[in-house]
Backbone as CSV, one residue per row, in Angstrom:
resi,resn,N_x,N_y,N_z,CA_x,CA_y,CA_z,C_x,C_y,C_z
1,MET,23.409,43.157,18.458,22.289,42.416,18.477,21.683,42.134,17.086
2,THR,21.394,41.049,16.422,20.881,40.844,15.277,19.470,41.484,14.893
3,TRP,19.267,42.094,13.955,17.877,42.698,13.734,17.460,42.720,12.153
4,ARG,18.408,42.685,11.416,17.979,42.810,10.056,17.562,41.433,9.453
5,ILE,16.432,41.572,8.544,16.100,40.610,7.626,16.284,40.957,6.357
6,VAL,17.249,40.129,5.586,18.067,40.652,4.433,17.352,39.648,3.388
7,VAL,16.738,40.223,2.326,15.917,39.468,1.296,16.825,39.861,0.044
8,ILE,17.397,38.719,-0.761,18.044,38.987,-2.013,17.230,38.493,-3.149
9,SER,16.866,39.195,-4.076,16.037,38.838,-5.271,16.751,38.609,-6.352
10,SER,17.542,39.405,-6.534,18.340,39.551,-8.067,19.564,38.675,-8.032
11,ILE,19.739,38.331,-9.517,21.097,37.567,-9.790,22.177,38.227,-9.258
12,CYS,23.128,37.631,-8.378,24.247,38.230,-7.891,25.140,37.099,-7.325
13,LYS,26.303,37.519,-6.799,27.229,36.818,-6.169,27.380,37.293,-4.717
14,ILE,27.354,36.476,-3.633,27.418,36.998,-2.194,28.705,36.047,-1.661
15,ASP,29.331,36.927,-0.843,30.540,36.275,-0.334,30.973,37.035,1.068
16,LEU,32.024,36.577,1.517,32.453,36.935,3.073,33.503,37.723,2.814
17,LYS,33.754,38.944,3.372,34.788,39.840,3.539,34.818,40.475,4.645
18,LEU,35.935,40.452,5.790,35.965,41.163,6.818,34.755,41.245,7.749
19,ASN,34.122,40.010,8.075,32.859,39.890,8.844,31.553,40.636,8.066
20,HIS,31.913,40.867,6.726,30.639,41.429,6.168,30.128,40.575,5.025
21,LEU,28.645,40.500,4.960,28.231,39.842,3.729,28.260,41.005,2.786
22,VAL,28.994,40.538,1.563,29.266,41.266,0.525,28.350,40.772,-0.903
23,ILE,27.625,41.562,-1.227,26.700,41.507,-2.458,27.194,42.160,-3.512
24,ARG,27.407,41.313,-4.408,28.227,41.806,-5.990,27.070,41.536,-6.949
25,GLY,26.315,42.520,-7.467,25.235,42.481,-8.279,25.683,43.873,-9.409
26,ALA,24.339,44.320,-9.293,24.251,45.734,-10.247,25.093,46.569,-9.371
27,GLU,24.696,46.535,-8.080,25.730,47.395,-7.251,26.317,46.440,-6.214
28,LEU,27.398,47.219,-5.433,28.174,46.466,-4.418,27.545,46.942,-3.128
29,ARG,26.952,45.989,-2.292,26.662,46.444,-1.024,27.245,45.578,-0.202
30,ARG,27.528,46.034,1.080,28.251,45.343,2.325,27.230,45.536,3.626
31,ILE,26.966,44.376,4.097,26.226,44.476,5.459,27.032,43.528,6.582
32,HIS,27.354,44.113,7.684,28.058,43.444,8.700,27.182,42.364,9.086
33,LEU,27.881,41.147,9.576,27.025,39.987,9.917,26.528,40.010,11.170
34,SER,26.923,40.981,12.017,26.295,41.209,13.506,24.901,41.754,13.543
35,GLU,24.656,42.362,12.132,23.497,43.098,12.078,22.253,42.064,11.415
36,ILE,22.743,41.004,10.822,21.836,39.996,10.130,21.072,38.890,11.448
37,ALA,19.691,38.819,11.355,19.083,37.933,11.800,18.874,36.749,10.864
38,VAL,18.308,37.044,9.598,17.625,36.178,8.758,17.980,36.659,7.353
39,LEU,18.499,35.831,6.507,19.032,35.926,4.968,17.825,34.950,4.446
40,ILE,17.315,35.623,3.335,16.190,34.938,2.585,16.897,34.998,1.091
41,LEU,17.123,34.185,0.158,17.788,33.903,-1.066,16.697,33.654,-2.026
42,GLU,16.089,34.560,-2.607,14.713,34.391,-3.447,15.164,33.849,-4.833
43,ASN,16.367,34.179,-5.202,16.741,33.797,-6.751,17.684,32.646,-6.968
44,THR,17.073,31.526,-7.596,18.084,30.422,-7.700,19.314,30.437,-8.528
45,ALA,19.357,31.892,-9.124,20.721,32.062,-9.892,21.738,32.690,-8.981
46,ILE,21.514,33.022,-7.695,22.436,33.612,-6.685,23.511,32.416,-6.361
47,SER,24.708,32.908,-6.591,25.887,32.033,-6.159,26.434,32.668,-4.831
48,LEU,27.061,31.672,-4.002,27.615,32.221,-2.747,28.538,31.263,-2.259
49,THR,29.479,31.477,-1.500,30.793,30.863,-1.125,30.644,30.033,0.048
50,ALA,31.357,28.871,-0.033,31.203,27.732,1.206,31.841,28.928,2.463
51,ALA,32.730,29.613,2.471,33.098,30.411,3.413,32.071,31.029,4.196
52,LEU,31.369,31.876,3.470,30.088,32.593,3.769,29.154,31.612,4.387
53,LEU,28.802,30.404,4.070,27.759,29.553,4.687,28.220,29.187,5.879
54,SER,29.637,28.804,5.885,30.127,28.375,7.098,29.926,29.256,8.259
55,GLU,30.395,30.655,7.923,30.378,31.808,8.917,28.708,32.018,9.419
56,LEU,28.018,31.887,8.404,26.437,32.272,8.830,26.063,31.319,9.723
57,SER,26.367,30.007,9.362,25.976,28.757,10.485,26.761,29.098,12.013
58,LYS,27.967,29.620,11.797,28.563,29.588,13.206,27.821,30.760,14.044
59,ARG,27.467,31.944,13.168,26.665,32.862,13.926,25.344,33.034,14.250
60,LYS,24.773,31.364,13.666,23.545,31.176,13.923,22.629,32.045,13.247
61,ILE,22.865,32.519,12.037,22.106,33.406,11.206,21.128,32.429,10.332
62,LYS,19.904,32.548,10.396,19.059,31.697,9.602,19.009,32.292,8.087
63,VAL,19.324,31.161,7.288,19.017,30.994,5.778,18.219,30.456,5.149
64,VAL,17.288,31.225,4.432,16.155,30.620,3.750,16.367,30.533,2.212
65,PHE,16.361,29.356,1.645,16.325,29.139,0.045,15.165,29.124,-0.534
66,CYS,14.949,29.839,-1.566,13.696,29.666,-2.223,13.844,29.129,-3.540
67,ASP,12.789,28.416,-3.987,12.678,27.738,-5.273,12.412,28.600,-6.482
68,GLU,12.391,28.001,-7.665,12.308,28.879,-8.935,10.949,29.703,-8.916
69,LYS,10.023,29.387,-7.984,8.803,30.214,-7.788,8.829,31.236,-6.857
70,ARG,10.046,31.283,-6.229,10.496,32.214,-5.254,9.676,32.003,-3.847
71,ASN,9.373,30.637,-3.706,8.437,30.621,-2.326,9.773,29.525,-1.554
72,PRO,9.497,29.844,-0.176,10.533,29.080,0.815,10.717,27.579,0.435
73,TYR,11.782,26.967,0.308,11.898,25.509,0.232,12.816,24.874,1.118
74,GLY,13.763,25.461,1.631,14.448,24.953,2.623,15.545,25.949,3.284
75,GLU,16.177,25.499,4.075,16.943,26.337,5.136,18.186,25.721,5.454
76,LEU,19.323,26.584,6.098,20.473,26.051,6.523,20.257,25.927,7.970
77,LEU,20.711,24.689,8.281,20.828,24.536,10.088,22.068,23.967,10.394
78,PRO,22.652,24.557,11.281,23.976,24.091,11.813,23.924,22.670,12.660
79,TYR,24.818,21.899,12.587,24.905,20.654,13.173,24.843,20.891,14.732
80,TYR,25.566,22.048,15.111,25.824,22.323,16.493,25.382,23.762,16.909
81,GLY,24.127,23.692,17.660,23.624,25.234,17.969,24.252,25.787,19.205
82,SER,24.729,25.001,20.080,25.359,25.589,21.234,26.317,24.594,21.685
83,HIS,27.138,24.891,22.589,28.327,24.220,23.148,28.026,22.916,23.733
84,ASP,26.737,22.793,24.370,26.266,21.496,25.070,25.002,20.769,24.308
85,THR,25.066,20.751,22.872,24.047,20.110,22.161,23.813,18.910,22.485
86,THR,24.705,17.963,22.931,24.773,16.604,23.153,23.877,16.469,24.400
87,ASP,24.066,17.141,25.456,23.336,17.219,26.623,22.035,17.735,26.525
88,LYS,21.778,18.586,25.677,20.407,19.064,25.142,19.680,17.985,24.574
89,LEU,20.308,17.347,23.495,19.610,16.218,22.958,19.145,15.083,23.926
90,ARG,20.050,14.756,25.092,19.657,13.654,25.965,18.324,14.414,26.909
91,THR,18.372,15.562,27.051,17.462,16.322,27.856,16.146,16.147,27.006
92,GLN,16.007,16.541,25.860,15.093,16.433,25.063,14.250,15.058,24.734
93,MET,15.172,14.127,24.496,14.622,12.797,24.566,13.913,12.275,25.889
94,GLY,14.352,12.978,26.888,13.783,12.731,28.390,12.727,13.380,28.805
95,TRP,12.283,14.324,28.088,10.959,15.119,28.147,9.924,14.205,28.635
96,SER,9.143,14.615,29.810,8.048,13.966,30.262,6.999,14.034,29.239
97,LEU,6.216,12.699,28.916,5.094,12.740,28.115,3.806,13.491,28.622
98,GLU,3.798,13.430,30.124,2.764,14.209,30.777,3.013,15.536,30.648
99,THR,4.149,16.147,30.776,4.376,17.500,30.762,4.263,17.903,29.224
100,ALA,4.613,17.012,28.299,4.645,17.407,26.886,2.997,17.699,26.568
101,GLY,2.126,16.750,27.071,0.579,16.957,26.835,0.196,18.111,27.558
102,GLU,0.519,18.428,28.536,-0.043,19.707,29.280,0.569,20.910,28.661
103,VAL,1.792,21.080,28.174,2.368,22.180,27.494,1.678,22.374,26.192
104,TRP,1.410,21.464,25.394,0.681,21.379,24.133,-0.598,21.883,24.329
105,ALA,-1.399,21.577,25.467,-2.883,21.856,25.758,-2.725,23.374,25.838
106,GLU,-1.792,23.884,26.708,-1.661,25.510,26.777,-1.297,26.042,25.457
107,ILE,-0.391,25.609,24.450,-0.241,25.896,23.181,-1.364,26.126,22.497
108,VAL,-2.201,24.950,22.438,-3.539,25.010,21.752,-4.509,26.157,22.169
109,LYS,-4.656,26.217,23.609,-5.593,27.007,24.200,-5.059,28.540,23.773
110,GLU,-3.879,28.964,23.716,-3.204,30.256,23.415,-3.694,30.382,21.782
111,LYS,-3.473,29.501,20.876,-3.730,29.591,19.652,-5.177,29.840,19.383
112,ILE,-6.022,29.159,20.124,-7.545,29.417,19.767,-7.929,30.682,20.378
113,ARG,-7.278,31.244,21.442,-7.773,32.271,22.032,-7.221,33.875,21.054
114,LYS,-6.294,33.405,20.571,-5.714,34.683,19.330,-6.613,34.431,18.188
115,GLN,-7.104,33.238,17.701,-8.009,33.084,16.599,-9.205,33.886,17.050
116,ALA,-9.813,33.546,18.165,-11.331,34.175,18.568,-10.922,35.857,18.707
117,ALA,-9.511,36.302,19.215,-9.553,37.725,19.229,-9.632,38.290,17.736
118,LEU,-9.152,37.517,16.675,-9.033,38.040,15.539,-10.457,38.055,14.825
119,LEU,-11.354,36.959,15.316,-12.580,36.917,14.896,-13.389,38.096,15.345
120,HIS,-13.236,38.313,16.603,-13.857,39.635,17.489,-13.302,40.871,16.472
121,ASP,-12.300,41.094,16.083,-11.569,42.075,15.201,-12.485,42.356,14.153
122,CYS,-12.623,41.081,13.422,-13.606,40.950,12.068,-15.038,41.025,12.379
123,ARG,-15.373,41.285,13.532,-16.974,41.170,13.870,-17.512,39.915,13.617
124,GLN,-16.854,38.796,13.760,-17.498,37.721,13.843,-17.904,37.222,15.276
125,THR,-18.652,37.787,15.805,-18.750,37.561,17.294,-19.368,36.286,17.638
126,LYS,-20.102,35.694,16.925,-20.758,34.273,17.214,-19.695,33.363,17.189
127,GLN,-19.051,33.409,15.847,-17.912,32.404,15.737,-17.008,32.416,16.815
128,ALA,-16.506,33.735,17.082,-15.336,33.923,18.361,-15.810,33.478,19.487
129,MET,-17.051,33.714,19.937,-17.537,33.154,21.325,-17.586,31.396,21.124
130,MET,-17.848,30.979,20.062,-17.865,29.565,19.855,-16.416,28.992,20.069
131,LEU,-15.500,29.800,19.555,-13.867,29.456,19.836,-13.581,29.474,21.273
132,GLU,-14.030,30.591,22.018,-13.874,30.960,23.296,-14.456,29.770,24.048
133,SER,-15.406,29.057,23.740,-16.005,27.849,24.462,-15.337,26.806,24.481
134,TYR,-14.379,26.548,23.269,-13.527,25.468,23.119,-12.466,25.451,24.154
135,ILE,-11.985,26.709,24.487,-10.810,26.848,25.177,-10.795,25.809,26.578
136,PRO,-11.745,26.133,27.531,-11.934,25.222,28.686,-11.952,23.542,28.531
137,GLU,-12.036,23.452,27.234,-12.285,22.027,26.867,-11.270,21.188,26.442
138,VAL,-10.192,21.953,26.209,-8.950,21.418,25.544,-8.179,20.611,26.722
139,GLN,-7.955,19.313,26.286,-7.238,18.421,27.351,-5.872,18.154,27.010
140,PRO,-5.131,17.664,27.873,-3.742,17.367,27.678,-3.657,16.613,26.338
141,HIS,-2.560,17.048,25.415,-2.456,16.287,24.241,-3.531,16.576,23.271
142,ASP,-4.380,17.564,23.834,-5.737,17.944,22.853,-6.401,16.611,22.201
143,LYS,-6.890,15.905,23.322,-7.288,14.503,22.808,-8.607,14.611,22.022
144,THR,-9.152,15.695,22.556,-10.602,15.873,21.875,-10.556,16.813,20.461
145,ASN,-9.205,17.061,20.060,-9.142,17.817,18.860,-9.729,19.141,18.702
146,ARG,-9.923,19.777,19.908,-10.319,21.311,19.773,-9.659,21.999,18.713
147,GLU,-8.243,21.873,18.412,-7.607,22.657,17.782,-8.166,22.565,16.302
148,GLY,-8.510,21.426,15.817,-9.292,21.154,14.582,-10.631,21.841,14.530
149,HIS,-11.365,21.549,15.475,-12.805,21.879,15.389,-12.657,23.553,15.309
150,ALA,-11.629,24.224,16.153,-11.697,25.658,16.037,-11.213,26.225,14.595
151,ALA,-10.318,25.470,14.058,-9.922,25.816,12.645,-10.694,25.854,11.833
152,LYS,-11.773,24.629,11.612,-12.852,24.799,10.756,-13.885,25.863,10.856
153,VAL,-14.181,26.308,12.071,-14.820,27.345,12.606,-14.377,28.861,11.982
154,TYR,-13.044,28.942,12.464,-12.327,30.008,12.158,-12.058,30.383,10.716
155,PHE,-11.658,29.479,9.848,-11.403,29.970,8.453,-12.566,29.991,7.826
156,ASN,-13.847,29.315,8.119,-14.982,29.508,7.499,-15.590,30.871,7.676
157,ALA,-15.243,31.359,8.810,-15.726,32.732,9.382,-15.125,33.593,8.763
158,LEU,-13.640,33.472,8.350,-12.831,34.479,7.799,-13.219,34.626,6.110
159,TYR,-13.196,33.510,5.610,-13.270,33.181,4.120,-14.657,32.516,3.389
160,GLY,-15.457,32.276,4.270,-16.805,31.595,3.959,-16.731,30.257,3.924
161,LEU,-17.790,29.444,3.728,-18.123,27.963,4.015,-17.480,27.161,2.971
162,ASP,-17.149,27.984,1.686,-16.658,27.008,0.575,-15.119,27.033,0.700
163,PHE,-14.687,27.833,1.764,-12.987,27.925,1.731,-12.210,26.687,2.304
164,SER,-11.199,26.210,1.676,-10.571,25.005,2.246,-9.072,25.412,2.310
165,ARG,-8.166,25.275,3.602,-6.812,25.510,3.231,-6.166,24.802,2.348
166,ARG,-6.625,23.878,1.705,-5.945,22.939,0.624,-6.382,23.430,-0.604
167,GLY,-7.100,24.410,-0.883,-7.468,24.897,-2.031,-6.247,25.790,-2.521
168,GLU,-6.572,26.047,-3.988,-5.604,27.134,-4.627,-6.039,28.512,-4.568
169,SER,-5.419,29.366,-3.715,-6.172,30.873,-3.648,-5.146,31.342,-3.197
170,ALA,-5.214,32.904,-3.648,-4.102,33.821,-3.207,-3.862,33.967,-1.844
171,ALA,-4.962,33.792,-1.013,-4.969,33.870,0.346,-4.217,32.726,0.872
172,ASN,-4.417,31.515,0.575,-3.542,30.082,0.963,-2.242,30.492,0.673
173,ALA,-1.960,30.903,-0.502,-0.636,30.879,-0.991,0.118,31.917,-0.247
174,CYS,-0.314,32.921,0.004,0.153,34.133,1.096,0.149,33.418,2.591
175,MET,-0.796,32.778,3.104,-0.609,32.257,4.438,0.479,31.179,4.521
176,ASN,0.663,30.074,3.373,1.696,29.260,3.399,3.102,30.104,3.225
177,TYR,3.377,30.930,2.602,4.387,31.763,2.664,4.762,32.317,3.850
178,GLY,3.862,32.799,4.589,4.128,33.671,5.778,4.458,32.492,6.891
179,TYR,3.625,31.457,7.061,3.818,30.346,7.777,5.337,29.644,7.791
180,ALA,5.912,29.697,6.418,7.280,29.247,6.082,8.105,30.317,6.843
181,ILE,7.893,31.613,6.697,8.936,32.405,7.281,9.018,32.293,8.684
182,LEU,7.645,32.219,9.349,7.784,31.957,10.833,8.363,30.617,11.348
183,LEU,8.028,29.536,10.729,8.634,28.242,10.906,10.138,28.538,10.844
184,SER,10.726,29.002,9.841,12.432,29.325,9.615,12.652,30.218,11.164
185,ALA,12.011,31.091,11.485,12.473,31.855,12.805,12.446,30.959,14.003
186,PHE,11.393,30.176,13.928,11.540,29.137,15.079,12.421,28.197,15.064
187,ASN,12.762,27.735,13.971,13.929,26.710,13.764,15.298,27.435,14.198
188,ARG,15.382,28.586,13.953,16.563,29.288,14.162,16.867,29.156,15.635
189,GLU,15.622,29.610,16.348,15.836,29.568,17.934,16.137,28.476,18.411
190,ILE,15.317,27.288,17.946,15.469,25.822,18.537,17.050,25.305,18.337
191,THR,17.546,25.589,17.170,18.776,25.268,16.831,19.871,25.893,17.646
192,ALA,19.560,27.317,17.806,20.484,28.133,18.590,20.649,27.655,19.937
193,ALA,19.564,27.246,20.404,19.549,27.230,21.983,20.069,25.486,22.211
194,GLY,20.567,24.756,20.891,21.008,23.439,21.147,19.987,22.398,20.886
195,TYR,18.719,22.468,20.807,17.773,21.424,20.745,17.482,21.064,19.304
196,PHE,16.758,19.843,19.059,16.581,19.610,17.795,15.153,19.716,17.127
197,THR,15.044,20.252,16.031,13.839,20.508,15.491,12.950,19.178,15.164
198,GLN,13.575,17.932,15.108,12.978,16.951,14.536,12.054,16.350,15.642
199,LEU,12.445,16.658,17.033,11.813,16.107,17.939,10.537,16.936,18.607
200,GLY,9.226,16.613,18.035,8.341,17.568,18.639,7.559,16.950,19.959
201,ILE,6.687,17.984,20.381,6.102,17.367,21.557,4.578,16.877,20.990
202,PHE,4.046,17.129,20.026,2.841,16.776,19.248,3.042,16.438,18.087
203,HIS,3.883,17.324,17.059,4.007,16.856,15.745,5.059,15.974,15.739
204,ASP,4.688,14.876,15.168,5.951,13.530,15.122,6.036,12.921,13.663
205,ASN,5.693,13.627,12.501,5.808,12.937,11.329,6.996,12.665,11.032
206,THR,7.398,11.570,10.626,8.791,11.069,10.282,9.185,11.760,9.115
207,PHE,8.435,12.319,8.214,9.108,13.351,7.057,9.184,14.573,7.236
208,ASN,8.699,15.120,8.547,8.976,16.470,9.043,10.155,16.594,9.670
209,PRO,11.252,17.358,9.315,12.403,17.520,9.850,12.156,18.701,10.952
210,PHE,10.978,19.552,11.007,10.707,20.506,11.750,9.640,20.380,12.623
211,ASN,9.474,19.139,13.263,8.349,18.814,14.234,8.168,19.867,15.317
212,LEU,9.279,20.177,15.803,9.485,20.859,17.075,9.112,22.468,16.729
213,GLY,9.465,22.808,15.812,9.078,24.272,15.289,7.792,24.353,14.855
214,SER,7.219,23.164,14.232,5.709,23.442,13.818,4.926,23.313,15.196
215,ASP,5.376,22.671,16.315,4.686,22.917,17.680,4.719,24.313,18.195
216,LEU,5.602,24.647,17.962,5.997,26.127,18.681,5.290,27.121,18.050
217,MET,5.072,27.152,16.733,4.726,28.292,16.048,3.288,28.512,16.264
218,GLU,2.478,27.503,16.724,0.977,27.429,16.278,0.572,28.821,17.098
219,PRO,0.720,29.283,17.963,0.147,30.549,18.415,0.302,31.819,17.759
220,PHE,1.068,31.790,16.940,1.826,33.068,16.032,1.062,33.006,14.716
221,ARG,0.347,31.929,14.213,-0.132,31.705,13.047,-1.435,32.867,12.869
222,PRO,-2.061,33.278,13.819,-3.090,34.224,13.585,-2.374,35.528,13.210
223,LEU,-1.259,35.826,13.499,-0.451,37.063,13.048,-0.396,37.162,11.608
224,ILE,-0.009,35.988,11.165,0.230,35.823,9.650,-1.466,36.049,8.914
225,ASP,-2.402,35.296,9.694,-3.896,35.332,9.200,-4.292,36.840,9.037
226,LYS,-3.901,37.502,9.905,-4.421,39.036,10.100,-3.635,39.748,8.947
227,ARG,-2.594,39.513,8.890,-1.642,40.182,7.790,-2.184,40.007,6.403
228,VAL,-2.607,38.807,5.985,-3.113,38.353,4.898,-4.477,39.092,4.495
229,LEU,-5.162,39.040,5.821,-6.510,39.692,5.537,-6.542,41.243,5.290
230,ASP,-5.547,41.757,5.896,-5.394,43.303,5.726,-4.905,43.548,4.256
231,MET,-3.852,42.545,3.845,-3.382,42.765,2.529,-4.470,42.567,1.533
232,ASP,-5.410,41.488,1.619,-6.513,41.225,0.645,-5.837,40.809,-0.732
233,PRO,-4.913,39.930,-0.794,-3.976,39.706,-1.854,-4.992,39.070,-3.108
234,VAL,-4.256,39.678,-4.367,-4.925,39.056,-5.473,-4.013,37.703,-6.067
235,ASN,-2.771,38.038,-5.593,-1.754,36.859,-6.004,-0.377,37.042,-5.002
236,LEU,0.387,36.184,-5.011,1.543,35.994,-4.147,2.877,36.597,-5.178
237,GLY,2.918,37.863,-4.970,3.980,38.597,-5.590,4.941,39.078,-4.887
238,PRO,6.190,39.638,-5.376,7.225,40.352,-4.654,6.805,41.453,-3.705
239,ASP,5.539,42.207,-3.858,5.279,43.140,-2.616,4.536,42.355,-1.415
240,GLU,3.718,41.389,-1.890,3.232,40.553,-0.940,4.204,39.967,-0.058
241,LYS,5.226,39.185,-0.543,6.256,38.659,0.109,6.845,39.453,0.993
242,ARG,7.117,40.743,0.327,7.719,41.752,1.310,7.109,41.986,2.606
243,GLU,5.550,42.024,2.183,4.624,42.581,3.486,4.750,41.210,4.696
244,LEU,4.850,40.026,4.137,4.916,38.942,5.025,6.215,38.812,5.672
245,VAL,7.286,39.016,5.062,8.411,38.822,5.974,8.643,40.029,6.782
246,ASP,8.165,40.940,6.406,8.098,42.144,7.453,7.428,42.042,8.480
247,ILE,6.384,40.941,8.784,5.817,40.600,10.015,6.976,40.421,11.244
248,LEU,7.921,39.926,10.811,9.156,39.651,11.748,9.791,40.891,12.674
249,ASN,9.148,42.101,12.046,9.400,43.521,12.625,8.226,44.190,13.208
250,LEU,7.154,43.278,13.303,5.955,43.712,14.164,6.321,43.875,15.612
251,GLU,5.814,44.722,16.197,6.114,45.043,17.636,4.946,44.327,18.408
252,VAL,5.169,43.542,19.352,4.325,42.760,20.462,4.724,42.925,21.758
253,THR,3.839,42.716,22.671,4.388,42.567,24.018,4.394,41.259,24.588
254,ILE,5.548,41.019,25.104,5.801,39.565,25.726,6.599,39.906,27.143
255,ASP,6.161,39.284,28.204,6.885,39.265,29.447,7.078,40.720,29.895
256,GLY,5.807,41.385,29.731,5.805,42.692,29.991,6.392,43.957,29.467
257,LYS,7.197,43.490,28.316,7.852,44.478,27.555,7.440,44.304,25.933
258,ASN,7.834,45.536,25.354,7.736,45.830,23.801,8.738,45.103,23.153
259,ASN,8.553,44.057,22.175,9.624,43.599,21.624,9.236,43.257,20.131
260,TYR,10.336,43.406,19.137,9.808,42.988,17.688,9.453,41.554,17.824
261,LEU,8.952,41.068,16.759,8.219,39.563,16.947,9.422,38.506,16.946
262,LEU,10.484,38.884,16.085,11.783,38.127,16.017,12.355,37.805,17.303
263,ASN,12.412,38.924,18.244,12.892,38.699,19.713,11.721,38.086,20.453
264,ALA,10.563,38.322,20.297,9.427,37.653,21.067,9.496,36.090,20.901
265,ILE,9.896,35.873,19.547,9.988,34.341,19.189,11.057,33.800,20.171
266,ARG,12.165,34.549,20.418,13.503,33.936,21.183,12.909,33.804,22.693
267,ILE,12.206,34.863,23.145,11.788,34.791,24.542,10.895,33.896,24.628
268,TYR,9.744,33.582,23.786,8.553,32.631,23.968,9.261,31.064,23.943
269,SER,10.243,30.987,22.967,11.026,29.599,22.850,11.730,29.326,24.078
270,ARG,12.496,30.261,24.673,13.321,30.047,26.075,12.258,29.576,26.982
271,GLY,11.117,30.160,27.112,10.083,29.726,28.116,9.525,28.501,28.040
272,PHE,9.414,28.207,26.542,9.025,26.784,26.418,9.869,25.653,26.775
273,PHE,11.277,25.867,26.603,12.161,25.058,26.896,12.429,24.806,28.483
274,GLU,12.256,26.031,29.100,12.108,26.119,30.748,10.989,25.254,31.188
275,ALA,9.763,25.420,30.527,8.604,24.831,31.061,8.565,23.240,30.876
276,MET,9.273,22.893,29.723,9.499,21.408,29.578,10.496,20.826,30.393
277,ASN,11.642,21.588,30.718,12.963,21.021,31.484,12.325,20.977,33.001
278,THR,11.684,21.961,33.437,11.388,22.122,34.637,9.782,21.431,35.304
279,LYS,9.268,21.127,34.341,7.838,20.667,34.329,6.896,21.635,34.994
280,ASP,7.068,22.941,34.695,6.429,24.164,35.267,5.742,24.997,34.208
281,LEU,4.677,24.911,33.987,3.670,25.538,33.014,3.899,27.021,33.093
282,THR,4.067,27.629,34.366,4.139,29.119,34.457,5.402,29.597,33.721
283,LYS,6.336,28.765,33.269,7.450,29.188,32.493,6.974,29.976,31.050
284,LEU,5.936,29.242,30.664,5.556,29.724,29.253,5.218,31.248,29.261
285,ARG,5.540,31.888,28.216,5.361,33.227,28.286,4.852,33.498,26.589
286,PHE,3.685,33.986,26.595,2.997,34.409,25.255,2.906,35.784,24.922
287,TYR,2.867,36.148,23.605,2.938,37.358,23.359,1.394,38.111,23.589
288,GLU,1.246,39.152,23.599,-0.001,39.936,23.490,-0.140,41.049,22.238
């Protein structure tokens, strides 16, 4: 079972040898590919072989590339996530609009529920109760935009009335980095299951290749928000990035069992696909 999150920050060459990822830098290191779930390349001076990239894709290992500022910029996605990808594409294109609206409403409710719980933890009781009052008001497709209203109350409660998610601050930089790591993890599960990240149930931006990943990750965002609050960052440096990447090793409860977050994402994603394919909302499984 894959479990390692490998982050490479220094200048080196990485290649493939006998099913091992071989890192040739100041030291020579080997990691068996069967252990790797995510590979994050933080240095633009890293060189790697096509043979390695091909094998990483075959094994559905998520590869995240960073830019010159060491921020996630892109990722490696295989053309074919499973043997029945063509059938999955037909299924995905035929998903019921009505079911999509109902599933999206459940995702929004769960996101707001998690946001309210974090506000309770921060002793922002009034605002938390306000968010809880929004939950029964969420309609299919979130027609009344309860998610947007909740977000405004939520972030103002956490960071003050002058805070904007579009502003330049250490908190925003860390949240954006953490969200990018989460999104990559979801895209990994979507493609591994044979579905397409471009076709979302709510997000449908023509220029966003990860619309479905953007849909699925919403209830998980508060985990990043809490980690950033606990960090109280001054900037987004290497230590902060390590803290945020390590969120994938967080233990949560899902489907009645304790799991690392990376595995919980897999369980939740599969439940989402079952719900969409069977039109049965009870298939949705959220973490606690």
